[in-house]
Amino acid sequence: EAGVTQFPSHSVIEKGQTVTLRCDPISGHDNLYWYRRVMGKEIKFLLHFVKESKQDESGMPNNRFLAERTGGTYSTLKVQPAELEDSGVYFCASSQSGTVSYEQYFGPGTRLTVT
Amino acid sequence: KQEVTQIPAALSVPEGENLVLNCSFTDSAIYNLQWFRQDPGKGLTSLLLIQSSQREQTSGRLNASLDKSSGRSTLYIAASQPGDSATYLCAVRRRAGGSYIPTFGRGTSLIVHP
């Protein structure tokens, strides 16, 4: 069974540009989460999808970030326009539907560098 | 606001030692607590998940305990091996509306040398 995959693994862009990150969850997992780790800080929750619906987006930093999950399969996280403080590693995770005790499976992350 | 602290931030030990990694949290109203391992350039791998009603969980050489009232969890690694070298993260989950949001600590970076 394939795990959670993320693309690209690395992205270097200039301030003001747009970047789109993609996450493919494990097949059949209804729950999809985005997290971010800024250098030197802890991993922080961004948002949670249940199928195609946003269950919780309380962690999204501002309106420059837009997450979508069309059709309830893969998800994209767009940053437009990117700022220096957006640099970090963006992780995606997925889990089965049902109780929250189902463990989350994490992808390898996308390292975003904004210069 | 939940805060999670992990001590020590870094640890270097010789192979074979028994280790204790600590995780403390400020709000005891948690749903569960999870320990993860992260290898460089990789995602997080779940090690142990403890529900709020449980006191401990064990998997192989790993044992995690939870004392919710004091806001503490420990991860015990027995007979450490070089392959255990990684960053260990603790995350506590609370309920917020229809979601269960995890709060992570900054991790303990472990090096086990031969």
PDB file of C-alpha atoms in Angstrom:
ATOM      1  CA  GLU A   1       0.000   0.000   0.000  1.00  0.00           C
ATOM      2  CA  ALA A   2       1.383   3.365  -1.003  1.00  0.00           C
ATOM      3  CA  GLY A   3       1.892   5.878   1.761  1.00  0.00           C
ATOM      4  CA  VAL A   4       1.124   9.576   1.794  1.00  0.00           C
ATOM      5  CA  THR A   5       3.005  11.308  -0.984  1.00  0.00           C
ATOM      6  CA  GLN A   6       3.824  14.969  -1.367  1.00  0.00           C
ATOM      7  CA  PHE A   7       5.048  16.963  -4.318  1.00  0.00           C
ATOM      8  CA  PRO A   8       7.419  18.650  -4.743  1.00  0.00           C
ATOM      9  CA  SER A   9       9.931  17.558  -2.129  1.00  0.00           C
ATOM     10  CA  HIS A  10      11.652  20.920  -2.326  1.00  0.00           C
ATOM     11  CA  SER A  11      10.630  24.293  -3.714  1.00  0.00           C
ATOM     12  CA  VAL A  12      12.638  27.494  -3.839  1.00  0.00           C
ATOM     13  CA  ILE A  13      10.734  30.591  -4.926  1.00  0.00           C
ATOM     14  CA  GLU A  14      11.128  34.320  -4.694  1.00  0.00           C
ATOM     15  CA  LYS A  15       9.051  36.523  -2.465  1.00  0.00           C
ATOM     16  CA  GLY A  16       5.843  37.459  -4.210  1.00  0.00           C
ATOM     17  CA  GLN A  17       5.645  34.344  -6.336  1.00  0.00           C
ATOM     18  CA  THR A  18       3.022  31.633  -6.104  1.00  0.00           C
ATOM     19  CA  VAL A  19       3.625  28.033  -5.089  1.00  0.00           C
ATOM     20  CA  THR A  20       1.267  25.082  -5.024  1.00  0.00           C
ATOM     21  CA  LEU A  21       1.975  22.059  -2.895  1.00  0.00           C
ATOM     22  CA  ARG A  22       0.251  18.762  -3.488  1.00  0.00           C
ATOM     23  CA  CYS A  23      -0.622  15.906  -1.168  1.00  0.00           C
ATOM     24  CA  ASP A  24      -1.918  12.491  -2.140  1.00  0.00           C
ATOM     25  CA  PRO A  25      -3.307  10.691   0.902  1.00  0.00           C
ATOM     26  CA  ILE A  26      -3.494   6.974   1.388  1.00  0.00           C
ATOM     27  CA  SER A  27      -6.300   5.567  -0.733  1.00  0.00           C
ATOM     28  CA  GLY A  28      -9.553   5.424   1.176  1.00  0.00           C
ATOM     29  CA  HIS A  29      -8.534   7.878   3.875  1.00  0.00           C
ATOM     30  CA  ASP A  30     -11.242  10.483   4.273  1.00  0.00           C
ATOM     31  CA  ASN A  31      -9.280  12.669   6.684  1.00  0.00           C
ATOM     32  CA  LEU A  32      -6.478  14.830   5.353  1.00  0.00           C
ATOM     33  CA  TYR A  33      -4.426  17.271   7.410  1.00  0.00           C
ATOM     34  CA  TRP A  34      -1.891  19.936   6.586  1.00  0.00           C
ATOM     35  CA  TYR A  35       0.835  20.976   9.032  1.00  0.00           C
ATOM     36  CA  ARG A  36       3.807  23.309   8.883  1.00  0.00           C
ATOM     37  CA  ARG A  37       7.107  23.399  10.687  1.00  0.00           C
ATOM     38  CA  VAL A  38       9.015  26.655  10.627  1.00  0.00           C
ATOM     39  CA  MET A  39      12.712  26.284  11.416  1.00  0.00           C
ATOM     40  CA  GLY A  40      13.348  26.158  15.125  1.00  0.00           C
ATOM     41  CA  LYS A  41       9.683  25.895  15.993  1.00  0.00           C
ATOM     42  CA  GLU A  42       7.261  23.075  16.594  1.00  0.00           C
ATOM     43  CA  ILE A  43       4.998  21.509  13.976  1.00  0.00           C
ATOM     44  CA  LYS A  44       1.734  23.426  13.779  1.00  0.00           C
ATOM     45  CA  PHE A  45      -1.650  22.358  12.523  1.00  0.00           C
ATOM     46  CA  LEU A  46      -2.986  24.242   9.517  1.00  0.00           C
ATOM     47  CA  LEU A  47      -6.233  22.575   8.538  1.00  0.00           C
ATOM     48  CA  HIS A  48      -8.258  19.390   8.370  1.00  0.00           C
ATOM     49  CA  PHE A  49     -10.359  18.041   5.509  1.00  0.00           C
ATOM     50  CA  VAL A  50     -13.000  15.376   5.805  1.00  0.00           C
ATOM     51  CA  LYS A  51     -13.434  14.214   2.253  1.00  0.00           C
ATOM     52  CA  GLU A  52     -13.767  17.438   0.264  1.00  0.00           C
ATOM     53  CA  SER A  53     -15.025  19.579   3.153  1.00  0.00           C
ATOM     54  CA  LYS A  54     -12.900  21.737   5.419  1.00  0.00           C
ATOM     55  CA  GLN A  55     -13.573  20.482   8.927  1.00  0.00           C
ATOM     56  CA  ASP A  56     -11.227  22.903  10.633  1.00  0.00           C
ATOM     57  CA  GLU A  57      -9.027  25.601   9.140  1.00  0.00           C
ATOM     58  CA  SER A  58      -8.271  27.455  12.341  1.00  0.00           C
ATOM     59  CA  GLY A  59      -4.527  27.051  11.868  1.00  0.00           C
ATOM     60  CA  MET A  60      -4.290  28.735   8.481  1.00  0.00           C
ATOM     61  CA  PRO A  61      -2.041  31.763   9.022  1.00  0.00           C
ATOM     62  CA  ASN A  62      -3.735  34.217   6.674  1.00  0.00           C
ATOM     63  CA  ASN A  63      -5.655  34.552   3.436  1.00  0.00           C
ATOM     64  CA  ARG A  64      -2.548  34.093   1.326  1.00  0.00           C
ATOM     65  CA  PHE A  65      -2.988  30.371   1.961  1.00  0.00           C
ATOM     66  CA  LEU A  66      -5.669  28.441   0.089  1.00  0.00           C
ATOM     67  CA  ALA A  67      -6.252  24.728   0.503  1.00  0.00           C
ATOM     68  CA  GLU A  68      -8.489  22.630  -1.689  1.00  0.00           C
ATOM     69  CA  ARG A  69      -9.435  19.010  -1.905  1.00  0.00           C
ATOM     70  CA  THR A  70     -11.548  18.568  -4.978  1.00  0.00           C
ATOM     71  CA  GLY A  71     -13.343  15.251  -5.162  1.00  0.00           C
ATOM     72  CA  GLY A  72     -12.086  14.262  -1.761  1.00  0.00           C
ATOM     73  CA  THR A  73      -8.896  12.721  -3.091  1.00  0.00           C
ATOM     74  CA  TYR A  74      -5.668  14.701  -3.353  1.00  0.00           C
ATOM     75  CA  SER A  75      -5.269  18.133  -1.821  1.00  0.00           C
ATOM     76  CA  THR A  76      -3.389  21.252  -2.820  1.00  0.00           C
ATOM     77  CA  LEU A  77      -2.093  24.078  -0.687  1.00  0.00           C
ATOM     78  CA  LYS A  78      -1.442  27.286  -2.563  1.00  0.00           C
ATOM     79  CA  VAL A  79       0.545  30.189  -1.175  1.00  0.00           C
ATOM     80  CA  GLN A  80      -0.016  33.424  -3.064  1.00  0.00           C
ATOM     81  CA  PRO A  81       1.908  35.672  -2.817  1.00  0.00           C
ATOM     82  CA  ALA A  82       4.648  33.956  -0.851  1.00  0.00           C
ATOM     83  CA  GLU A  83       6.451  35.842   1.914  1.00  0.00           C
ATOM     84  CA  LEU A  84       9.787  35.112   3.581  1.00  0.00           C
ATOM     85  CA  GLU A  85       8.105  33.868   6.765  1.00  0.00           C
ATOM     86  CA  ASP A  86       6.301  31.153   4.785  1.00  0.00           C
ATOM     87  CA  SER A  87       9.537  29.190   4.536  1.00  0.00           C
ATOM     88  CA  GLY A  88       9.402  25.868   6.302  1.00  0.00           C
ATOM     89  CA  VAL A  89       8.457  22.243   5.857  1.00  0.00           C
ATOM     90  CA  TYR A  90       4.840  21.535   4.990  1.00  0.00           C
ATOM     91  CA  PHE A  91       3.585  18.126   6.021  1.00  0.00           C
ATOM     92  CA  CYS A  92       0.452  16.343   4.973  1.00  0.00           C
ATOM     93  CA  ALA A  93      -1.126  13.470   6.868  1.00  0.00           C
ATOM     94  CA  SER A  94      -4.138  11.259   6.358  1.00  0.00           C
ATOM     95  CA  SER A  95      -6.218   8.949   8.485  1.00  0.00           C
ATOM     96  CA  GLN A  96      -9.216   6.689   8.165  1.00  0.00           C
ATOM     97  CA  SER A  97     -12.657   7.962   8.973  1.00  0.00           C
ATOM     98  CA  GLY A  98     -14.201   6.998  12.276  1.00  0.00           C
ATOM     99  CA  THR A  99     -12.661   7.695  15.646  1.00  0.00           C
ATOM    100  CA  VAL A 100      -9.800  10.077  16.016  1.00  0.00           C
ATOM    101  CA  SER A 101      -7.733   7.346  17.623  1.00  0.00           C
ATOM    102  CA  TYR A 102      -6.964   6.127  14.116  1.00  0.00           C
ATOM    103  CA  GLU A 103      -3.377   7.092  13.658  1.00  0.00           C
ATOM    104  CA  GLN A 104      -2.324   9.688  11.167  1.00  0.00           C
ATOM    105  CA  TYR A 105       0.111   8.699   8.454  1.00  0.00           C
ATOM    106  CA  PHE A 106       2.471  11.479   7.485  1.00  0.00           C
ATOM    107  CA  GLY A 107       4.036  12.268   4.165  1.00  0.00           C
ATOM    108  CA  PRO A 108       7.738  13.186   3.838  1.00  0.00           C
ATOM    109  CA  GLY A 109       6.965  16.886   3.630  1.00  0.00           C
ATOM    110  CA  THR A 110       7.675  19.666   1.162  1.00  0.00           C
ATOM    111  CA  ARG A 111      10.503  21.984   2.084  1.00  0.00           C
ATOM    112  CA  LEU A 112       9.593  25.491   0.941  1.00  0.00           C
ATOM    113  CA  THR A 113      12.228  28.206   0.797  1.00  0.00           C
ATOM    114  CA  VAL A 114      11.148  31.749   0.000  1.00  0.00           C
ATOM    115  CA  THR A 115      14.031  34.062  -0.886  1.00  0.00           C
TER     116      THR A 115
ATOM    117  CA  LYS B   1      -3.599  27.587  25.060  1.00  0.00           C
ATOM    118  CA  GLN B   2      -1.918  24.199  25.114  1.00  0.00           C
ATOM    119  CA  GLU B   3       1.864  24.209  25.278  1.00  0.00           C
ATOM    120  CA  VAL B   4       3.979  21.096  24.911  1.00  0.00           C
ATOM    121  CA  THR B   5       7.564  20.977  26.119  1.00  0.00           C
ATOM    122  CA  GLN B   6      10.054  18.218  25.445  1.00  0.00           C
ATOM    123  CA  ILE B   7      13.152  17.700  27.518  1.00  0.00           C
ATOM    124  CA  PRO B   8      15.953  17.246  26.716  1.00  0.00           C
ATOM    125  CA  ALA B   9      16.153  18.997  23.354  1.00  0.00           C
ATOM    126  CA  ALA B  10      19.101  16.806  22.380  1.00  0.00           C
ATOM    127  CA  LEU B  11      20.642  13.638  23.707  1.00  0.00           C
ATOM    128  CA  SER B  12      23.730  11.665  22.732  1.00  0.00           C
ATOM    129  CA  VAL B  13      24.313   8.271  24.325  1.00  0.00           C
ATOM    130  CA  PRO B  14      26.354   5.120  23.757  1.00  0.00           C
ATOM    131  CA  GLU B  15      24.628   2.064  22.405  1.00  0.00           C
ATOM    132  CA  GLY B  16      22.916  -0.113  24.979  1.00  0.00           C
ATOM    133  CA  GLU B  17      21.759   2.586  27.351  1.00  0.00           C
ATOM    134  CA  ASN B  18      18.198   2.826  28.581  1.00  0.00           C
ATOM    135  CA  LEU B  19      16.697   6.231  27.834  1.00  0.00           C
ATOM    136  CA  VAL B  20      13.876   8.397  29.097  1.00  0.00           C
ATOM    137  CA  LEU B  21      12.458  11.200  26.979  1.00  0.00           C
ATOM    138  CA  ASN B  22      10.093  13.636  28.637  1.00  0.00           C
ATOM    139  CA  CYS B  23       7.034  15.471  27.391  1.00  0.00           C
ATOM    140  CA  SER B  24       4.996  17.900  29.464  1.00  0.00           C
ATOM    141  CA  PHE B  25       1.805  19.726  28.570  1.00  0.00           C
ATOM    142  CA  THR B  26      -0.014  22.598  30.244  1.00  0.00           C
ATOM    143  CA  ASP B  27      -3.677  21.659  29.689  1.00  0.00           C
ATOM    144  CA  SER B  28      -4.662  18.251  31.037  1.00  0.00           C
ATOM    145  CA  ALA B  29      -7.954  18.197  29.045  1.00  0.00           C
ATOM    146  CA  ILE B  30      -6.490  16.071  26.306  1.00  0.00           C
ATOM    147  CA  TYR B  31      -8.065  13.398  24.133  1.00  0.00           C
ATOM    148  CA  ASN B  32      -4.906  11.409  23.542  1.00  0.00           C
ATOM    149  CA  LEU B  33      -1.127  11.696  23.328  1.00  0.00           C
ATOM    150  CA  GLN B  34       1.054  10.344  20.583  1.00  0.00           C
ATOM    151  CA  TRP B  35       4.783   9.794  20.234  1.00  0.00           C
ATOM    152  CA  PHE B  36       6.343  10.042  16.792  1.00  0.00           C
ATOM    153  CA  ARG B  37       9.735   9.449  15.319  1.00  0.00           C
ATOM    154  CA  GLN B  38      11.139  11.567  12.506  1.00  0.00           C
ATOM    155  CA  ASP B  39      14.188  10.600  10.485  1.00  0.00           C
ATOM    156  CA  PRO B  40      16.025  13.303   8.507  1.00  0.00           C
ATOM    157  CA  GLY B  41      14.162  14.194   5.317  1.00  0.00           C
ATOM    158  CA  LYS B  42      11.323  11.871   6.162  1.00  0.00           C
ATOM    159  CA  GLY B  43       7.831  12.238   7.508  1.00  0.00           C
ATOM    160  CA  LEU B  44       6.663  11.351  10.992  1.00  0.00           C
ATOM    161  CA  THR B  45       6.231   7.723  11.991  1.00  0.00           C
ATOM    162  CA  SER B  46       3.797   6.970  14.768  1.00  0.00           C
ATOM    163  CA  LEU B  47       5.352   5.011  17.634  1.00  0.00           C
ATOM    164  CA  LEU B  48       2.751   4.873  20.366  1.00  0.00           C
ATOM    165  CA  LEU B  49      -0.697   6.351  20.936  1.00  0.00           C
ATOM    166  CA  ILE B  50      -2.073   6.646  24.476  1.00  0.00           C
ATOM    167  CA  GLN B  51      -5.726   7.484  25.012  1.00  0.00           C
ATOM    168  CA  SER B  52      -6.528   9.861  27.872  1.00  0.00           C
ATOM    169  CA  SER B  53      -8.011   6.976  29.884  1.00  0.00           C
ATOM    170  CA  GLN B  54      -4.857   4.872  29.578  1.00  0.00           C
ATOM    171  CA  ARG B  55      -1.704   4.964  31.668  1.00  0.00           C
ATOM    172  CA  GLU B  56       0.802   3.390  29.307  1.00  0.00           C
ATOM    173  CA  GLN B  57       1.419   1.688  26.005  1.00  0.00           C
ATOM    174  CA  THR B  58       4.222  -0.651  25.002  1.00  0.00           C
ATOM    175  CA  SER B  59       5.680  -1.661  21.687  1.00  0.00           C
ATOM    176  CA  GLY B  60       8.830  -3.722  21.620  1.00  0.00           C
ATOM    177  CA  ARG B  61      11.613  -1.796  23.343  1.00  0.00           C
ATOM    178  CA  LEU B  62       9.416   1.276  23.683  1.00  0.00           C
ATOM    179  CA  ASN B  63       7.170   2.120  26.581  1.00  0.00           C
ATOM    180  CA  ALA B  64       5.190   5.334  26.891  1.00  0.00           C
ATOM    181  CA  SER B  65       3.442   6.423  30.054  1.00  0.00           C
ATOM    182  CA  LEU B  66       0.845   9.120  30.601  1.00  0.00           C
ATOM    183  CA  ASP B  67       0.041  11.011  33.790  1.00  0.00           C
ATOM    184  CA  LYS B  68      -2.709  13.328  32.649  1.00  0.00           C
ATOM    185  CA  SER B  69      -3.232  15.006  36.019  1.00  0.00           C
ATOM    186  CA  SER B  70       0.361  16.168  36.188  1.00  0.00           C
ATOM    187  CA  GLY B  71       0.575  16.882  32.470  1.00  0.00           C
ATOM    188  CA  ARG B  72       3.430  14.499  31.764  1.00  0.00           C
ATOM    189  CA  SER B  73       4.365  11.668  29.482  1.00  0.00           C
ATOM    190  CA  THR B  74       7.600   9.752  29.216  1.00  0.00           C
ATOM    191  CA  LEU B  75       8.956   7.616  26.426  1.00  0.00           C
ATOM    192  CA  TYR B  76      11.253   4.891  27.658  1.00  0.00           C
ATOM    193  CA  ILE B  77      13.622   3.282  25.172  1.00  0.00           C
ATOM    194  CA  ALA B  78      15.297   0.116  26.386  1.00  0.00           C
ATOM    195  CA  ALA B  79      18.702  -1.038  25.198  1.00  0.00           C
ATOM    196  CA  SER B  80      19.167   1.769  22.701  1.00  0.00           C
ATOM    197  CA  GLN B  81      20.637   1.030  19.270  1.00  0.00           C
ATOM    198  CA  PRO B  82      22.225   3.263  16.611  1.00  0.00           C
ATOM    199  CA  GLY B  83      19.091   2.752  14.514  1.00  0.00           C
ATOM    200  CA  ASP B  84      17.118   4.580  17.194  1.00  0.00           C
ATOM    201  CA  SER B  85      18.873   7.806  16.231  1.00  0.00           C
ATOM    202  CA  ALA B  86      16.150  10.232  15.146  1.00  0.00           C
ATOM    203  CA  THR B  87      14.050  13.103  16.422  1.00  0.00           C
ATOM    204  CA  TYR B  88      11.259  12.061  18.776  1.00  0.00           C
ATOM    205  CA  LEU B  89       8.141  14.191  18.868  1.00  0.00           C
ATOM    206  CA  CYS B  90       5.297  14.260  21.321  1.00  0.00           C
ATOM    207  CA  ALA B  91       1.824  15.493  20.314  1.00  0.00           C
ATOM    208  CA  VAL B  92      -1.261  15.950  22.466  1.00  0.00           C
ATOM    209  CA  ARG B  93      -4.701  16.104  20.955  1.00  0.00           C
ATOM    210  CA  ARG B  94      -7.668  18.114  22.172  1.00  0.00           C
ATOM    211  CA  ARG B  95     -11.139  18.408  20.826  1.00  0.00           C
ATOM    212  CA  ALA B  96     -12.066  21.662  19.086  1.00  0.00           C
ATOM    213  CA  GLY B  97     -15.471  21.583  17.479  1.00  0.00           C
ATOM    214  CA  GLY B  98     -15.554  18.634  15.128  1.00  0.00           C
ATOM    215  CA  SER B  99     -11.822  18.321  14.873  1.00  0.00           C
ATOM    216  CA  TYR B 100      -9.081  16.965  17.098  1.00  0.00           C
ATOM    217  CA  ILE B 101      -6.163  19.315  16.786  1.00  0.00           C
ATOM    218  CA  PRO B 102      -2.718  18.110  17.820  1.00  0.00           C
ATOM    219  CA  THR B 103      -0.199  20.329  19.559  1.00  0.00           C
ATOM    220  CA  PHE B 104       3.370  19.225  19.012  1.00  0.00           C
ATOM    221  CA  GLY B 105       6.479  19.681  21.080  1.00  0.00           C
ATOM    222  CA  ARG B 106       9.725  20.722  19.412  1.00  0.00           C
ATOM    223  CA  GLY B 107      11.167  17.249  19.798  1.00  0.00           C
ATOM    224  CA  THR B 108      14.178  15.522  21.280  1.00  0.00           C
ATOM    225  CA  SER B 109      17.033  14.858  18.887  1.00  0.00           C
ATOM    226  CA  LEU B 110      18.587  11.524  19.818  1.00  0.00           C
ATOM    227  CA  ILE B 111      21.935  10.182  18.694  1.00  0.00           C
ATOM    228  CA  VAL B 112      22.951   6.677  19.711  1.00  0.00           C
ATOM    229  CA  HIS B 113      26.574   6.007  18.870  1.00  0.00           C
ATOM    230  CA  PRO B 114      28.135   2.556  18.536  1.00  0.00           C
TER     231      PRO B 114
END
